XYZ file of C-alpha atoms in Angstrom:
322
model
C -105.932 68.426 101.694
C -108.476 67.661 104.767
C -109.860 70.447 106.832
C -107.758 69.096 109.655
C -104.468 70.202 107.500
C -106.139 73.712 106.418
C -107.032 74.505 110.060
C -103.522 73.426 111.666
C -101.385 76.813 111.387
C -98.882 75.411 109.122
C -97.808 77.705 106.472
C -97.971 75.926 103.327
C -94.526 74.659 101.902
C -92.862 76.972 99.787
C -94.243 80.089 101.267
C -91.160 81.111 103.654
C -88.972 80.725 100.380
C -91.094 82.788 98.120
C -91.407 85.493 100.644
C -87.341 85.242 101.393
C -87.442 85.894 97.558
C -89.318 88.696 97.851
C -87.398 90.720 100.667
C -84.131 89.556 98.608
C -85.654 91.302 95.770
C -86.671 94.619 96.837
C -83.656 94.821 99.055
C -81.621 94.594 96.034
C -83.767 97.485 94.327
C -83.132 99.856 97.354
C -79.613 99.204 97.116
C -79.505 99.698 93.446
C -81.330 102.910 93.624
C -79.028 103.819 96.538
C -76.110 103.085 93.942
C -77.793 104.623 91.596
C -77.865 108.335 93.990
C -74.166 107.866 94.681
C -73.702 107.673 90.953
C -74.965 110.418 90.007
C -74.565 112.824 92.889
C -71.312 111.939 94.920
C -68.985 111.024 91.862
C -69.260 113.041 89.795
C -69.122 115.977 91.605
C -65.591 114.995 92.804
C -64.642 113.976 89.597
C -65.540 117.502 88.356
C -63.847 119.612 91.420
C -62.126 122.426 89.704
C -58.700 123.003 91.907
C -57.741 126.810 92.099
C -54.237 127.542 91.392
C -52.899 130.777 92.810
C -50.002 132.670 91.635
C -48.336 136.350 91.940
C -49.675 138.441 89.653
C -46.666 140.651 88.676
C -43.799 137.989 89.071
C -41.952 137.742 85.349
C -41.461 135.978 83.671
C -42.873 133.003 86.519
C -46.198 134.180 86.561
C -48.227 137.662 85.244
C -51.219 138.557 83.525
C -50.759 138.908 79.409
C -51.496 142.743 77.816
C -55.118 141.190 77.416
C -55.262 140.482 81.195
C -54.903 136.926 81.005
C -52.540 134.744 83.541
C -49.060 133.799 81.501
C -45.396 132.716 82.744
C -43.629 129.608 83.086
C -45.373 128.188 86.309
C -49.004 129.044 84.819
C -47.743 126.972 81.338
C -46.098 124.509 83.807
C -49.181 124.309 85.722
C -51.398 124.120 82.716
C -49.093 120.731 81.125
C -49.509 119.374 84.518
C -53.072 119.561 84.699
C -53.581 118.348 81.130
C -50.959 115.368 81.530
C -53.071 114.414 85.100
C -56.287 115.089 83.544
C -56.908 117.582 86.055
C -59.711 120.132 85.763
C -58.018 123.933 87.127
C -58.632 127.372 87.414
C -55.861 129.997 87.763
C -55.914 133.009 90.104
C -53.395 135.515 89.898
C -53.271 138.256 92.703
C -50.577 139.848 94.896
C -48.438 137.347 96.745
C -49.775 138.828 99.907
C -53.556 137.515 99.045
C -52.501 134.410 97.552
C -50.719 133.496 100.307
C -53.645 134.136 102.469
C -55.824 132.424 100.197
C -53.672 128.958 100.308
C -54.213 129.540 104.266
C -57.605 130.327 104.616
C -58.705 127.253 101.641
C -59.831 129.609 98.573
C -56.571 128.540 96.881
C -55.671 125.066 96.467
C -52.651 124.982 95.516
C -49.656 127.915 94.719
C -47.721 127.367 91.511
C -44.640 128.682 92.994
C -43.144 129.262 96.549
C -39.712 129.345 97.846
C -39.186 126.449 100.283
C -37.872 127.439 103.878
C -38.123 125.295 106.645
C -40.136 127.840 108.395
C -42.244 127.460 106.066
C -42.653 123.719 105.926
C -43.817 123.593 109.071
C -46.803 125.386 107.508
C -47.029 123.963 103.842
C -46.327 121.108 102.335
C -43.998 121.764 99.013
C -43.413 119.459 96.055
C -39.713 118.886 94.819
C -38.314 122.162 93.688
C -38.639 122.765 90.102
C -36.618 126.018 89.645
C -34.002 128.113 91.627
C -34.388 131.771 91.763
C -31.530 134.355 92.913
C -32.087 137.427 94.403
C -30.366 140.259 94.752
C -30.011 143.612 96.569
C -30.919 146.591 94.368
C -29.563 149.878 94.925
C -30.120 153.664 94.004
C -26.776 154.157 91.613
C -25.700 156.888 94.056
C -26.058 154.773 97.487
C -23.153 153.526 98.865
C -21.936 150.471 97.869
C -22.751 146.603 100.051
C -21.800 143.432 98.974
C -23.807 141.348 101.515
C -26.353 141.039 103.247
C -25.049 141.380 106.432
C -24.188 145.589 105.320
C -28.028 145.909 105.730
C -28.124 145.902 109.604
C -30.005 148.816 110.198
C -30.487 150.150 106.922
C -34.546 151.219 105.572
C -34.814 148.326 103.652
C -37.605 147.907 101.171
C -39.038 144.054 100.715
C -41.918 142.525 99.229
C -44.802 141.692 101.692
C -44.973 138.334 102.985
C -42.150 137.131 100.535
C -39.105 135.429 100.979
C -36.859 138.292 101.435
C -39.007 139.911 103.904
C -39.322 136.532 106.070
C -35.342 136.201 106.113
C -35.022 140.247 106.999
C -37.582 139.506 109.893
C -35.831 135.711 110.710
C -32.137 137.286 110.538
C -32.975 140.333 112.752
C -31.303 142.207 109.695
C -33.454 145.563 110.482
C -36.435 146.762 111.973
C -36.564 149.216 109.090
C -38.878 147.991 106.687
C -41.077 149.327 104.279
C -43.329 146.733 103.073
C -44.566 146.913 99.031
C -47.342 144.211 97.238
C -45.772 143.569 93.792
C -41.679 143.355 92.904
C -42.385 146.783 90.724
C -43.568 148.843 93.681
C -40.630 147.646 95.562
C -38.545 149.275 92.787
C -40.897 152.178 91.968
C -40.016 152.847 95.696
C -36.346 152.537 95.592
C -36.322 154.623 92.356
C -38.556 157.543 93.546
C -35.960 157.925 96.676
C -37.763 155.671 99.507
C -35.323 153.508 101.813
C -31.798 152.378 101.435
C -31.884 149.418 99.650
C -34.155 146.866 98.528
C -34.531 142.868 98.464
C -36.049 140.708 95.782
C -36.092 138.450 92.959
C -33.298 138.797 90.074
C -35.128 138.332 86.810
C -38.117 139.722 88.068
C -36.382 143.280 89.199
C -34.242 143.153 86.051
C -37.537 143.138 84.306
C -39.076 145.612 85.500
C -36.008 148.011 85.872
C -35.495 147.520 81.922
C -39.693 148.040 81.490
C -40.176 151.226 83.631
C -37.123 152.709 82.840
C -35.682 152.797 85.997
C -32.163 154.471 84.781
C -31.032 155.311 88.997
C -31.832 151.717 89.927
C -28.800 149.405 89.696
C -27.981 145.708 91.902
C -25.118 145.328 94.020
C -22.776 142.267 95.494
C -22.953 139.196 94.194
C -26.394 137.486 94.001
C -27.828 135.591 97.453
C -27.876 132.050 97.808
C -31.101 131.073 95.549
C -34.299 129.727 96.822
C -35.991 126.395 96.116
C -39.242 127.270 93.991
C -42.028 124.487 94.359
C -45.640 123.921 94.716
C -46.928 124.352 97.827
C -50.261 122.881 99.507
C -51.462 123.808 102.961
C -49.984 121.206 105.745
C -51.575 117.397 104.754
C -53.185 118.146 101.595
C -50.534 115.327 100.234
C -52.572 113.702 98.116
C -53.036 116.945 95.513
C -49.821 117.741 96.011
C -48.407 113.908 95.187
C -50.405 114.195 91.793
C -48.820 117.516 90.836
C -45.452 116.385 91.692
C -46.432 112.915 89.476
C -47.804 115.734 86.886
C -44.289 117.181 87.238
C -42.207 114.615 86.773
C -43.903 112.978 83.798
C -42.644 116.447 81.809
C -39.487 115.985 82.817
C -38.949 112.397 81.879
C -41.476 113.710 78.581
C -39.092 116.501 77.728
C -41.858 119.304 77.700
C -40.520 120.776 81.154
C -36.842 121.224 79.135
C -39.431 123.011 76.334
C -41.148 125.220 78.901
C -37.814 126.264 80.331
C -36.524 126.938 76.911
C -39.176 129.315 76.482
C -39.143 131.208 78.654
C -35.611 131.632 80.467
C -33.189 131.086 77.337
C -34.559 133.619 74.180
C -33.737 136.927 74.768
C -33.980 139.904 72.819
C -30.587 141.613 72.414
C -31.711 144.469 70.750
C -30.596 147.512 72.566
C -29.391 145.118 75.545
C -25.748 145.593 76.986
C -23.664 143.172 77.438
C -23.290 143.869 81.102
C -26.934 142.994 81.180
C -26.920 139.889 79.326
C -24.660 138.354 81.768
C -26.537 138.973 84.344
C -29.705 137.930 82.900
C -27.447 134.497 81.689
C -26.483 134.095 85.485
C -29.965 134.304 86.777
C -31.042 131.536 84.328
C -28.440 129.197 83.446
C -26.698 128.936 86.804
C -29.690 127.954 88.892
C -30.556 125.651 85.634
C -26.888 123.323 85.821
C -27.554 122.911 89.031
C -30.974 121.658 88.836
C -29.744 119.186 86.128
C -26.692 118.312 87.954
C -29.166 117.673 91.008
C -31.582 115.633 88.584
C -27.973 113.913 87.579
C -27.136 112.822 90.795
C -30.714 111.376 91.485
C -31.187 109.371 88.634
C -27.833 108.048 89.022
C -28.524 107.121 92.734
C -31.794 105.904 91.819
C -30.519 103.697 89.160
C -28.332 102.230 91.211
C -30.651 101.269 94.248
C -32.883 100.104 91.584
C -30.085 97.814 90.490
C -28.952 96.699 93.973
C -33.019 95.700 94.683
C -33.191 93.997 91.747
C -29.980 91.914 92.399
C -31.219 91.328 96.253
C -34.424 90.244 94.843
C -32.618 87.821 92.223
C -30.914 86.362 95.235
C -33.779 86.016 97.576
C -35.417 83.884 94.594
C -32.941 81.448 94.110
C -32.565 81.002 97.651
């Protein structure tokens, strides 16, 4: 090469690629340790999030803590299957229904294994497809005068479980401004039995159980059990995508046949020892009533799904050969 070449400012041929090569290079090294942060900081730790499940503590045989102190009940097993079946990492909370209502509101709960749908309250929460129904009742002192409805309340001192479903239809219905507001179902009936209020508004099994545990001898129901409530997950308003992967969770133990098994054990052994019949029947209402008509629901559903599944498959056959 002359001096004439060396001297004219030309960069030499092949230098623009090789230093392309270069930038190429350590551009891909920033972006692989950029990766490489993501990876290991990002992912993981929403792969790992450990969703809190909150439940009422003293709610049998649904949800309440074990003689050792440990959550137990249908919802917490159904909640447990879920979260295995979904691969789901959780943590279970038990507490009054009061707190773990305020928890699902103010985000230290996740998600409640059971609440009774009410369009009041979907304007609030978003709920999953009901997976029980629960009666309840009106319990009486054995020496108060007899109701059969609801609507014989007006004006009585009625005695209701805060923040639960029977206290947000007393308030809703106007039924009486006399209310005297417990935190568990068994205060609500320790209250009733020790002479407080008229009458008082809850959950059928639940009050049965804990009228045959305490010993509550005065404490009796009356009128025929109230229309039952729809008891489903519940998320707080938008949170649809934990909420579609408990109801998926859900769903795959139905069509598995663990939900039947859950059910089974919980809702249909009983212990007849020392058990009248009087009491059987009611506990048999409370479980296999709401039970036919959840399978005559899940009847009519897979029927009508089977058949729009048949009519899309026919349209589709159609569209094809057209």
């Amino acid at each position: 090469m002359s001096d004439r070449q060396r001297n004219s400012g030309r960069i030499p041929a092949g230098t623009t690629a090789r230093w392309n090569l270069d930038v190429d290079k350590n551009l891909r090294i920033v972006v692989y340790w950029i990766c490489i942060v993501l990876a290991t900081n990002i992912a993981p730790a929403a792969a790992q999030k450990t969703i809190i499940v909150g439940g009422e503590i003293d709610y049998p045989p649904y949800c309440f803590l074990d003689q050792n102190g440990h959550p137990t009940g249908f919802q917490v097993d159904l909640t447990r299957s879920i979260a295995r079946a979904m691969g789901m990492e959780i943590e279970i909370n038990l507490s009054t229904w009061a707190e773990a209502r305020q928890g699902l509101e103010n985000g230290t709960i996740d998600i409640l294994c059971g609440m009774f749908y009410s369009d009041e309250r979907a304007e609030i929460y978003d709920f999953s497809p009901p997976f029980t129904l629960v009666g309840s009742v009106i319990f009486a002192r054995k020496d108060a005068p007899s109701v059969q409805s609801i609507d014989e309340l007006r004006d009585k001192e009625i005695i209701v479980m805060r923040g639960e479903a029977m206290h947000d239809l007393v308030v809703q219905q106007k039924i009486t401004p006399k209310l005297i507001l417990a935190e568990t179902p068994d205060e609500v009936l320790r209250l009733l039995a020790a002479g407080k209020g008229d009458y008082a508004l809850g959950a059928q099994m639940p009050g049965l159980y804990w009228i045959d545990k305490l010993g509550l001898s005065n404490i009796t129901t009356m009128g025929k059990p109230l229309e039952p409530f729809k008891n489903c997950f519940a998320v707080r308003k938008g949170n649809t995508l934990l909420l579609s992967r408990f109801t998926e969770g859900l769903l795959i133990l139905q069509q598995t046949g663990a939900f039947q098994k859950l059910y089974h054990k919980w809702f249909a052994v009983f212990d007849m020892r020392g058990v009248s019949w009087m009491k059987v029947l009611q506990y048999a209402a409370a479980v296999f009533l709401p039970l036919l008509v959840l399978l005559a629901a899940a009847f009519v559903w897979s029927w009508t799904l089977r058949h729009t599944v048949a009519r899309r498959t026919l349209e589709l056959s159609e569209s094809r050969q057209q």
